[in-house]
Coordinates of C-alpha atoms in Angstrom, one line a residue:
Chain A
M28 CA -6.9 21.8 15.7
N29 CA -7.5 22.9 12.0
A30 CA -11.5 22.4 12.3
R31 CA -11.0 23.6 8.4
A32 CA -9.0 21.2 6.6
M33 CA -11.2 18.3 8.7
F34 CA -13.7 19.6 7.5
A35 CA -12.7 19.6 4.3
I36 CA -12.0 15.9 4.7
A37 CA -15.3 15.1 6.1
R38 CA -16.8 16.6 2.5
K39 CA -14.4 15.0 -0.1
D40 CA -14.9 12.6 1.2
L41 CA -18.3 12.5 2.1
K42 CA -18.9 13.4 -2.1
V43 CA -17.2 11.1 -3.2
V44 CA -19.0 7.9 -1.4
S45 CA -22.2 9.7 -1.9
Q46 CA -20.5 8.3 -5.5
N47 CA -20.2 5.2 -4.6
K48 CA -22.4 2.4 -5.5
N49 CA -21.1 -0.6 -3.2
V50 CA -21.8 2.0 -0.3
L51 CA -24.7 3.5 -1.6
V52 CA -26.9 0.5 -2.4
P53 CA -26.7 -1.9 0.8
I54 CA -27.6 1.4 2.7
I55 CA -30.1 1.7 0.6
I56 CA -31.9 -1.3 1.4
I57 CA -31.5 -1.2 4.6
M58 CA -33.9 1.5 5.0
V59 CA -35.8 0.4 3.1
V60 CA -36.6 -2.6 4.8
F61 CA -36.4 -2.1 8.9
F62 CA -38.1 1.8 8.0
V63 CA -40.9 0.7 5.6
V64 CA -41.3 -3.5 5.0
I65 CA -41.0 -4.2 8.0
P66 CA -43.1 -1.5 10.3
W67 CA -45.4 -2.6 7.8
L68 CA -45.1 -5.7 8.0
A69 CA -45.0 -5.8 12.2
G70 CA -48.3 -3.0 12.5
L71 CA -50.5 -6.1 10.2
M72 CA -49.0 -8.6 12.6
P73 CA -52.0 -9.1 15.4
T74 CA -54.1 -8.9 12.0
L75 CA -52.4 -12.0 10.1
I76 CA -52.0 -13.9 13.7
N77 CA -55.6 -13.5 13.7
V78 CA -56.3 -14.8 10.7
A79 CA -54.3 -18.1 10.4
G80 CA -56.3 -18.6 13.6
S81 CA -52.6 -19.1 16.3
K82 CA -53.4 -18.9 19.4
M83 CA -51.6 -15.8 21.6
D84 CA -50.8 -17.9 24.2
G85 CA -46.6 -17.8 23.7
I86 CA -46.7 -14.1 23.5
E87 CA -49.1 -13.5 26.5
A88 CA -47.0 -15.4 27.8
M89 CA -44.0 -13.7 27.2
L90 CA -45.8 -10.1 28.1
A91 CA -46.2 -11.9 31.9
R92 CA -42.1 -11.9 32.0
M93 CA -42.0 -7.4 31.6
P94 CA -41.0 -6.3 34.8
A95 CA -44.2 -4.1 36.3
G96 CA -42.5 -1.0 35.2
M97 CA -42.4 -2.3 31.4
Q98 CA -46.1 -3.8 31.6
Q99 CA -47.4 -0.8 33.1
E100 CA -46.8 1.2 29.2
F101 CA -49.0 -2.1 27.9
T102 CA -52.0 -1.2 30.2
G103 CA -55.1 0.3 28.7
Y104 CA -54.0 -2.2 25.1
S105 CA -55.7 -4.9 24.0
L106 CA -53.9 -7.9 23.3
S107 CA -53.1 -6.8 19.4
Q108 CA -52.1 -3.2 20.4
K109 CA -49.4 -4.7 23.1
I110 CA -48.6 -7.4 20.5
T111 CA -48.0 -4.1 17.9
V112 CA -45.8 -1.5 20.8
L113 CA -44.2 -5.0 21.9
F114 CA -42.8 -6.1 18.5
L115 CA -42.4 -1.8 17.2
V116 CA -41.3 -0.6 19.9
Y117 CA -39.4 -2.2 21.9
M118 CA -38.4 -5.4 19.4
M119 CA -37.0 -3.1 16.9
L120 CA -34.6 -1.0 19.9
P121 CA -31.4 -3.4 19.5
L122 CA -32.5 -3.9 15.8
F123 CA -32.7 0.3 14.8
L124 CA -28.5 0.1 16.2
L125 CA -27.6 -1.5 14.3
L126 CA -28.5 0.6 11.6
P127 CA -25.5 3.8 12.7
V128 CA -22.9 0.9 13.1
M129 CA -23.6 -0.4 9.6
V130 CA -23.8 2.7 8.5
A131 CA -20.7 3.4 10.1
S132 CA -19.1 0.3 8.9
L133 CA -20.0 0.8 5.0
F134 CA -18.6 4.7 5.4
A135 CA -15.4 4.1 7.6
A136 CA -14.3 0.7 5.6
D137 CA -14.0 3.4 2.5
S138 CA -11.8 6.0 4.3
F139 CA -8.4 5.3 4.5
A140 CA -8.6 1.4 3.1
G141 CA -10.7 3.1 -0.8
E142 CA -8.3 5.8 -0.8
K143 CA -5.6 3.2 -0.7
E144 CA -7.4 1.4 -3.3
R145 CA -8.1 4.1 -5.2
K146 CA -3.9 5.6 -4.6
T147 CA -5.5 8.9 -3.7
L148 CA -3.7 9.3 -0.3
E149 CA -1.1 10.0 -0.2
A150 CA -1.8 13.7 -2.1
L151 CA -4.1 14.0 1.6
L152 CA -0.7 12.6 3.6
Y153 CA 1.0 15.7 1.3
T154 CA -1.7 18.3 3.1
P155 CA -0.8 20.7 5.8
T156 CA -2.7 18.1 8.0
S157 CA -1.9 16.4 11.2
D158 CA -1.8 12.7 11.9
R159 CA -4.5 13.5 14.9
E160 CA -6.5 15.9 12.4
L161 CA -6.3 13.2 9.2
L162 CA -7.9 10.5 11.7
I163 CA -10.4 12.7 13.4
A164 CA -11.7 14.3 10.0
K165 CA -11.7 10.8 8.5
V166 CA -13.5 9.3 12.2
L167 CA -16.3 13.0 10.8
S168 CA -17.5 12.3 7.9
G169 CA -18.6 8.1 8.5
W170 CA -20.0 9.7 12.3
L171 CA -21.5 12.5 10.7
A172 CA -23.8 9.8 7.6
A173 CA -24.2 7.1 10.4
I174 CA -25.8 9.5 12.3
A175 CA -27.5 11.4 9.2
V176 CA -28.5 7.6 8.9
G177 CA -29.5 6.7 12.3
W178 CA -31.4 10.6 12.3
G179 CA -33.4 10.4 8.7
G180 CA -34.7 6.4 9.5
F181 CA -35.8 7.9 13.2
V182 CA -38.1 9.6 11.1
L183 CA -39.1 7.4 8.8
Y184 CA -39.8 4.5 10.9
A185 CA -42.2 6.9 13.0
I186 CA -43.9 7.8 10.3
N187 CA -44.3 4.5 8.8
V188 CA -44.9 2.9 12.4
N189 CA -48.3 5.1 12.7
A190 CA -49.3 5.5 9.7
A191 CA -49.4 0.5 9.9
A192 CA -50.4 0.2 13.7
W193 CA -52.9 3.1 13.0
S194 CA -55.2 0.4 12.6
Q195 CA -54.6 -0.9 15.2
M196 CA -53.8 1.5 17.1
R197 CA -56.0 5.0 16.4
H198 CA -53.5 7.5 18.0
I199 CA -49.5 8.3 18.0
F200 CA -48.1 6.0 19.8
F201 CA -44.6 6.5 18.8
P202 CA -42.0 7.5 20.0
N203 CA -41.7 7.6 23.5
A204 CA -39.4 8.1 25.7
M205 CA -36.8 5.9 25.6
W206 CA -36.0 5.9 22.3
L207 CA -35.5 9.5 22.0
A208 CA -33.1 8.7 23.8
L209 CA -31.6 6.3 22.3
I210 CA -31.6 8.8 19.2
I211 CA -30.4 11.9 20.3
W212 CA -28.0 10.2 23.3
V213 CA -27.2 6.7 21.8
I214 CA -27.5 6.6 18.2
P215 CA -24.2 9.3 18.2
A216 CA -22.6 7.4 20.6
L217 CA -22.3 4.1 19.2
S218 CA -22.3 5.7 15.3
G219 CA -18.7 7.1 16.5
L220 CA -18.0 4.1 18.4
G221 CA -18.6 1.9 15.0
V222 CA -16.7 4.1 12.5
A223 CA -13.8 4.9 15.6
M224 CA -12.6 1.3 15.1
I225 CA -13.0 0.7 11.6
V226 CA -11.4 3.1 10.2
L227 CA -8.2 2.5 12.7
F228 CA -9.0 -1.0 11.2
S229 CA -9.5 0.5 7.8
A230 CA -5.6 2.4 8.4
R231 CA -4.1 -0.8 8.6
A232 CA -6.8 -3.1 5.8
Q233 CA -5.6 -3.2 1.9
G234 CA -9.3 -2.6 0.8
F235 CA -12.7 -2.1 1.0
Q236 CA -13.7 -5.3 1.6
D237 CA -11.2 -6.0 4.3
A238 CA -12.1 -2.9 5.9
N239 CA -15.7 -4.0 5.5
Q240 CA -15.5 -7.5 7.5
L241 CA -14.7 -5.6 10.5
G242 CA -18.1 -4.3 10.8
G243 CA -20.1 -8.1 10.8
I244 CA -18.1 -7.8 13.4
A245 CA -19.8 -4.3 15.6
V246 CA -22.9 -5.8 15.0
L247 CA -22.4 -8.7 16.8
P248 CA -23.3 -7.6 20.3
I249 CA -26.1 -6.0 19.4
V250 CA -27.6 -9.0 17.8
G251 CA -26.8 -10.1 21.3
L252 CA -29.0 -7.2 22.8
F253 CA -31.7 -8.9 20.4
Y254 CA -31.9 -11.9 21.2
A255 CA -31.5 -11.1 25.2
Q256 CA -35.0 -9.1 24.4
V257 CA -36.9 -11.7 22.6
A258 CA -35.6 -14.7 25.9
G259 CA -37.3 -12.5 28.2
A260 CA -33.6 -11.6 29.3
M261 CA -33.3 -8.6 29.6
F262 CA -35.7 -5.2 28.6
F263 CA -35.2 -1.9 27.7
N264 CA -35.9 1.3 29.3
T265 CA -35.4 4.6 29.3
T266 CA -32.6 4.6 32.1
I267 CA -31.0 1.5 30.5
V268 CA -31.0 4.0 27.7
L269 CA -29.9 5.7 29.2
L270 CA -26.5 4.2 30.3
M271 CA -26.2 2.1 27.7
G272 CA -25.3 5.7 25.7
L273 CA -23.3 6.8 28.4
V274 CA -21.3 3.3 28.1
I275 CA -21.0 4.1 24.5
W276 CA -19.5 7.6 24.8
L277 CA -17.0 6.4 27.2
L278 CA -16.2 4.3 25.0
T279 CA -16.0 6.2 22.2
W280 CA -13.5 8.4 23.5
L281 CA -11.3 6.2 25.2
L282 CA -11.2 4.3 20.7
I283 CA -10.2 8.2 19.6
W284 CA -8.2 9.1 21.9
L285 CA -5.9 5.7 22.1
G286 CA -6.1 5.6 18.4
S287 CA -4.9 9.7 17.8
R288 CA -2.2 8.9 20.3
S289 CA -1.6 6.1 18.1
F290 CA -2.0 7.2 14.7
R291 CA 0.7 7.3 12.4
R292 CA 0.2 9.0 8.6
N293 CA 3.7 7.0 7.2
R294 CA 1.7 3.5 8.5
L295 CA -0.8 4.7 6.1
L296 CA 2.1 4.1 2.9
G297 CA 2.7 0.6 4.9
A298 CA 5.9 2.5 5.7
Chain X
M1 CA 23.2 31.7 -1.3
N2 CA 20.0 30.4 0.6
T3 CA 19.9 26.7 1.4
V4 CA 16.1 25.8 1.0
I5 CA 17.4 22.0 2.0
T6 CA 19.8 21.4 3.9
I7 CA 20.1 16.7 4.9
N8 CA 22.3 15.2 6.1
Q9 CA 23.3 11.3 6.4
L10 CA 19.4 10.1 5.9
T11 CA 19.2 6.7 5.7
R12 CA 15.8 5.0 5.7
T13 CA 15.8 0.9 5.3
F14 CA 12.5 -1.3 5.0
K15 CA 12.6 -4.5 6.9
E16 CA 16.5 -5.2 4.9
T17 CA 15.3 -2.9 2.1
V18 CA 17.7 0.2 2.3
A19 CA 15.4 2.4 0.3
V20 CA 17.7 6.0 1.0
D21 CA 21.7 5.3 2.2
N22 CA 24.0 7.9 4.6
L23 CA 22.2 11.1 1.9
S24 CA 23.6 14.4 2.5
L25 CA 22.4 17.1 0.0
E26 CA 22.1 20.6 -0.2
V27 CA 19.6 22.3 -2.2
H28 CA 19.5 25.8 -2.9
A29 CA 16.7 28.5 -3.0
G30 CA 15.1 29.2 -6.9
E31 CA 17.3 26.0 -8.1
I32 CA 15.4 23.4 -10.9
F33 CA 17.4 20.5 -8.6
G34 CA 17.1 16.9 -10.0
F35 CA 16.8 14.1 -8.6
L36 CA 17.7 10.8 -11.0
G37 CA 17.8 7.4 -10.1
H38 CA 15.7 4.6 -12.1
N39 CA 12.8 3.2 -9.7
G40 CA 13.4 1.6 -7.1
A41 CA 15.9 3.9 -6.6
G42 CA 15.0 5.8 -3.5
K43 CA 13.8 9.2 -5.2
T44 CA 9.7 8.6 -4.1
T45 CA 11.1 7.6 0.0
T46 CA 12.8 10.6 -0.5
V47 CA 10.5 13.0 -1.4
R48 CA 8.1 11.6 1.2
L49 CA 10.8 11.7 3.7
L50 CA 11.7 15.3 3.4
N51 CA 7.6 16.3 4.2
G52 CA 7.5 14.1 7.1
V53 CA 5.2 12.0 5.8
I54 CA 7.7 8.8 6.9
E55 CA 9.9 9.2 9.9
P56 CA 13.6 7.9 8.8
T57 CA 15.5 5.5 10.5
S58 CA 18.6 7.9 11.1
G59 CA 19.9 11.7 10.1
S60 CA 18.8 14.2 9.9
M61 CA 17.3 17.1 7.8
R62 CA 15.7 21.1 7.2
V63 CA 12.9 22.0 4.9
L64 CA 13.2 25.7 4.3
G65 CA 14.3 25.9 8.3
F66 CA 11.4 23.3 9.0
D67 CA 12.5 20.0 11.2
P68 CA 10.2 17.7 8.8
Q69 CA 8.9 14.8 11.6
V70 CA 8.3 17.8 14.2
D71 CA 6.9 20.6 11.9
G72 CA 5.3 18.5 9.5
P73 CA 2.3 20.6 8.9
A74 CA 3.2 23.6 9.0
L75 CA 6.6 22.6 6.2
R76 CA 3.2 20.7 3.7
A77 CA 1.6 24.2 4.4
R78 CA 4.2 25.7 2.2
T79 CA 5.7 22.4 -0.1
G80 CA 3.9 20.8 -3.0
V81 CA 3.9 17.8 -4.3
L82 CA 3.0 16.1 -7.1
T83 CA 2.8 13.2 -6.3
E84 CA 4.1 10.2 -9.2
T85 CA 0.3 9.2 -9.7
P86 CA -2.1 12.1 -9.9
S87 CA -4.0 10.8 -6.7
M88 CA -7.2 12.5 -8.0
D89 CA -10.5 11.4 -6.6
E90 CA -12.4 9.9 -9.6
R91 CA -15.2 10.6 -8.5
L92 CA -15.1 14.5 -8.3
T93 CA -15.1 16.8 -10.4
A94 CA -11.5 19.0 -11.1
W95 CA -13.4 21.1 -9.9
D96 CA -14.4 20.0 -6.5
N97 CA -11.1 18.9 -6.2
L98 CA -8.7 21.9 -7.0
S99 CA -11.6 23.5 -4.1
I100 CA -11.8 20.7 -1.5
Y101 CA -8.1 20.9 -2.0
A102 CA -7.3 24.9 -1.4
D103 CA -9.2 24.1 2.4
L104 CA -6.6 21.3 3.2
Y105 CA -4.3 23.8 2.0
G106 CA -5.6 27.2 3.4
V107 CA -6.3 28.8 1.0
L108 CA -8.0 32.3 2.1
K109 CA -12.2 31.0 1.7
A110 CA -12.7 34.7 -0.4
A111 CA -9.7 33.2 -2.4
V112 CA -10.2 29.6 -2.9
K113 CA -12.2 30.2 -5.9
P114 CA -10.7 32.9 -8.6
R115 CA -7.2 30.5 -7.6
V116 CA -9.3 27.6 -8.8
Q117 CA -10.9 29.4 -11.2
E118 CA -7.0 30.5 -12.4
L119 CA -5.3 27.6 -12.4
L120 CA -8.3 25.5 -14.4
A121 CA -7.6 28.3 -17.1
E122 CA -3.9 28.1 -17.0
F123 CA -3.5 23.9 -17.3
D124 CA -6.6 24.5 -19.8
L125 CA -9.2 22.6 -18.4
A126 CA -11.8 25.4 -17.2
D127 CA -14.0 23.9 -20.1
R128 CA -14.1 20.3 -18.5
A129 CA -14.1 21.9 -15.0
Q130 CA -17.3 20.8 -14.3
E131 CA -16.5 17.0 -15.4
K132 CA -15.7 14.1 -13.1
V133 CA -12.0 13.6 -13.5
S134 CA -12.8 9.8 -13.9
G135 CA -13.5 10.8 -18.1
Y136 CA -10.0 12.5 -18.5
S137 CA -8.0 11.8 -20.3
K138 CA -4.0 10.5 -18.0
G139 CA -2.3 13.6 -19.4
M140 CA -5.3 15.7 -18.2
K141 CA -5.3 14.1 -15.0
Q142 CA -1.7 15.2 -14.9
R143 CA -2.6 18.6 -15.8
L144 CA -5.0 19.3 -12.9
A145 CA -2.6 17.7 -10.6
L146 CA -0.5 19.9 -10.5
A147 CA -3.2 22.0 -10.5
R148 CA -3.8 20.9 -7.2
A149 CA -0.3 20.8 -5.7
L150 CA 0.5 24.8 -6.8
L151 CA -2.8 25.3 -5.4
H152 CA -1.5 27.3 -2.5
K153 CA 1.5 28.8 -4.4
P154 CA 4.5 26.5 -2.3
E155 CA 7.9 27.4 -1.8
L156 CA 8.7 24.9 -3.0
I157 CA 8.0 22.3 -5.4
F158 CA 8.2 18.9 -5.0
L159 CA 7.9 16.8 -8.3
D160 CA 7.8 12.6 -9.1
E161 CA 7.7 11.9 -12.7
A162 CA 5.6 15.0 -14.0
T163 CA 6.2 14.6 -17.5
S164 CA 5.9 9.9 -16.7
G165 CA 3.4 9.3 -19.6
L166 CA 2.7 12.4 -21.0
D167 CA 2.1 12.4 -24.7
P168 CA 4.8 15.2 -26.1
V169 CA 2.8 17.9 -26.3
S170 CA 2.0 17.5 -22.4
A171 CA 5.1 17.5 -21.4
H172 CA 6.3 19.9 -23.1
H173 CA 3.4 22.1 -21.6
V174 CA 4.7 20.9 -17.8
N175 CA 8.0 21.6 -18.6
G176 CA 6.9 25.6 -19.6
L177 CA 5.7 25.7 -16.8
I178 CA 8.2 24.0 -14.6
E179 CA 10.4 26.8 -15.8
R180 CA 8.2 29.0 -15.6
M181 CA 7.5 29.1 -11.9
A182 CA 11.5 28.8 -11.3
R183 CA 12.3 31.8 -13.7
R184 CA 9.6 34.1 -12.8
E185 CA 8.1 33.0 -9.7
G186 CA 11.1 32.3 -7.7
C187 CA 10.0 29.0 -6.9
T188 CA 12.6 26.3 -6.4
V189 CA 11.6 23.0 -7.7
F190 CA 12.8 19.5 -6.7
M191 CA 12.4 17.6 -9.7
C192 CA 12.9 13.7 -9.2
T193 CA 12.8 11.3 -12.1
H194 CA 14.7 9.4 -14.6
N195 CA 14.1 11.3 -18.1
L196 CA 17.7 12.5 -18.9
V197 CA 17.0 14.4 -21.6
E198 CA 14.4 16.3 -19.3
A199 CA 17.0 17.1 -16.2
Q200 CA 19.2 18.2 -18.9
R201 CA 17.7 20.5 -20.8
L202 CA 15.6 22.0 -17.0
C203 CA 17.9 20.9 -14.2
D204 CA 21.2 23.6 -12.5
R205 CA 22.0 20.8 -10.9
V206 CA 21.0 17.4 -10.7
A207 CA 21.3 14.3 -8.2
I208 CA 21.8 10.8 -9.7
L209 CA 21.0 8.2 -6.5
E210 CA 21.8 4.5 -7.3
H211 CA 20.1 1.8 -4.3
G212 CA 19.7 4.7 -2.3
R213 CA 22.9 6.4 -2.5
L214 CA 24.6 9.5 -3.9
V215 CA 25.8 8.8 -6.6
A216 CA 26.9 12.7 -8.4
L217 CA 25.9 16.2 -7.8
G218 CA 26.6 18.6 -10.2
T219 CA 25.8 21.2 -12.7
P220 CA 24.7 19.2 -16.2
T221 CA 27.9 20.3 -17.6
E222 CA 29.9 20.0 -14.3
L223 CA 28.6 16.0 -14.4
T224 CA 29.4 16.0 -18.0
R225 CA 33.4 17.2 -17.8
Q226 CA 33.5 14.7 -14.1
Y227 CA 32.4 11.2 -15.8
V228 CA 32.3 11.2 -19.3
R229 CA 35.6 10.6 -20.6
R230 CA 35.2 9.7 -24.1
L231 CA 33.9 12.7 -26.6
D232 CA 32.7 12.2 -29.8
V233 CA 33.8 14.3 -32.7
E234 CA 32.8 15.6 -36.2
I235 CA 35.4 16.2 -39.0
E236 CA 34.4 18.0 -42.3
V237 CA 37.3 18.0 -44.2
A238 CA 38.3 19.1 -47.8
E239 CA 36.3 16.3 -50.9
G240 CA 38.8 14.2 -51.5
Q241 CA 40.9 14.1 -47.7
T242 CA 39.1 12.4 -46.3
E243 CA 41.7 9.3 -46.2
A244 CA 44.4 11.3 -45.2
A245 CA 43.0 12.1 -42.6
L246 CA 41.7 9.0 -42.4
K247 CA 45.2 7.8 -41.8
I248 CA 46.5 10.5 -40.1
L249 CA 44.1 9.7 -37.3
R250 CA 45.0 6.3 -37.3
G251 CA 48.3 7.4 -36.2
L252 CA 47.2 9.6 -33.4
P253 CA 46.5 6.5 -30.9
Q254 CA 47.3 8.2 -27.6
L255 CA 44.2 10.6 -28.8
V256 CA 41.6 9.2 -30.8
L257 CA 39.9 5.6 -29.4
G258 CA 39.0 2.8 -31.8
E259 CA 38.1 3.2 -35.1
P260 CA 36.9 6.3 -36.5
A261 CA 33.7 6.3 -38.5
Q262 CA 32.5 7.4 -41.6
P263 CA 28.0 7.7 -41.0
N264 CA 26.5 10.2 -44.0
G265 CA 30.0 10.3 -45.4
A266 CA 31.2 12.8 -42.3
L267 CA 34.1 11.9 -40.2
V268 CA 33.2 10.7 -37.3
V269 CA 36.1 10.4 -34.0
T270 CA 35.7 9.5 -30.3
V271 CA 38.5 10.8 -28.0
N272 CA 39.6 9.6 -24.4
K273 CA 39.2 13.8 -23.6
R274 CA 38.4 17.6 -24.2
E275 CA 42.1 18.8 -24.6
S276 CA 42.9 16.3 -27.5
I277 CA 40.6 18.2 -29.8
P278 CA 44.0 20.9 -30.7
D279 CA 45.6 18.7 -30.7
M280 CA 44.1 16.1 -33.5
L281 CA 43.6 19.6 -35.7
A282 CA 47.1 20.7 -35.6
S283 CA 48.3 17.6 -36.6
M284 CA 45.3 17.7 -39.4
V285 CA 46.5 21.0 -40.4
Q286 CA 50.6 20.3 -40.4
N287 CA 49.2 17.4 -42.3
H288 CA 48.1 20.0 -44.9
V289 CA 44.6 18.4 -44.5
R290 CA 42.6 21.3 -44.9
V291 CA 39.2 21.3 -42.1
Y292 CA 36.5 22.7 -42.7
R293 CA 34.7 21.6 -39.8
M294 CA 35.4 20.4 -35.7
A295 CA 32.8 20.1 -33.3
P296 CA 32.7 18.3 -30.5
Q297 CA 29.5 16.4 -29.4
E298 CA 28.3 17.4 -26.4
A299 CA 28.1 14.9 -23.6
N300 CA 25.4 14.7 -21.5
L301 CA 23.9 13.4 -18.9
E302 CA 22.3 10.2 -20.8
Q303 CA 26.7 9.4 -21.3
V304 CA 26.4 10.3 -16.7
Y305 CA 23.9 8.4 -15.9
F306 CA 25.2 4.9 -18.3
T307 CA 28.9 6.1 -17.4
L308 CA 28.1 5.6 -13.4
H309 CA 26.3 3.1 -14.1
E310 CA 28.8 0.3 -16.0
E311 CA 31.0 1.8 -13.6
K312 CA 28.6 0.0 -10.4
D313 CA 28.3 -2.6 -12.5
G314 CA 31.8 -2.8 -12.9
V315 CA 33.0 -2.9 -9.7
Q316 CA 29.8 -5.8 -8.7

């Protein structure tokens, strides 16, 4: 494998995408909403609920439905602290997973399909890279970007969560072990899966928008996880997160392996 | 003579369309080989096939000793391709474009900076190296694309319409570079073009392609001799002898085709073959016409091209 050439393609893609407002603006909006606006709204939620005079019976009932192991984590917390932890630590977890998939989708959609649109693909095809190197390089650029945004977003989120909830919690409560597992283990895997899926689709799509459509489909399972948790059908814990990461890594590896076996540069030219 | 490209009965189809049809030819080391044909004749497809970017439907080829389908990456490390559109990343600067491709082509790390500097200077782009390519003129983009194709000092370079859309000064500059690459640096140039004047001036040999099929192959001189059956000859005779000359020429229907023309006072006749010229001169001299000048106007590739095209239309 020609690592230098692959990193050159990744460097090129990252530079090109960093100049593309169609990609950058959505990422910035997502980061601000997810990592700044939501933590502060959630941090203020118990106060707002109290001010509005709403009853917290529903939330208490939801907490009561949680597995025993999880309930232990809430021991010693007041109701408003429980609400804060429930929302910022548990409910936000599947939503946080959306981020690498969305970033991966934006970057990966711009890979082959964007190059076709900009008419820069042909020069790349004449370089001394093999088909497999070309595919992996394209996956690599989207993957690195998604991880960078995921990890950067996590740091931003951690700071905002602790700051926003400080009046309730009075100590640094975030991240816990489950979130660390998510960031170190699941985010890279999920980013890889999202990128590989969309890059392979992007190779057949005619333009950026076509390829980006798939991003909408790719986030659906994650939205499903969010609703499952809200409905009390399942709750994340460290073990589930680790297992989920393992399954996603296997799927990512399988997709890249299958993709690299079938990927041919001549198909990129519509031949 | 070393052969760098050998194509044997190469065919490539796209659904029902035959883009390259049973093509066989050889290109020799160090020559500028012109690949002529109108748009859609199969030139770009052939370049893609020869670089292992697409697969042939049938036939075989060897390029620099490699089979493009098997050893594509190794082959492409030794070839350079200037695509029909400059295919530059317009959001990047010229410097970024070249340095990234230098990495892709495996230019030694220590040599990347000096090589990029050298090429930017060579192509007169050094002053604007840090500007985004989107602000470049078409000629500048084309020069940058050519610089990119030369980054790794390829042994064989494919130029697909290298001067298409360039102003005459830029085209002259690019043609000068092509000539220098082949003549001084020993690079083999495979030049796709439909600019017949350019091909005539630059190419050692040319192949003419029509609907993917090879219809002529040889040096420009060989092809003009072989295919151009009519030749215009400009004749200058002594003052007052034009009418006498015309009378003699009209009496030679076996040599002279049609009515002699008299543009700008000179006499121009069309003869059926080069060998008719001495006979025509002899007739005039025997009839006491004083001939000052008899200049055959050399046939060119343009005439060859149109002769072949007319023949094809005639067949159809």
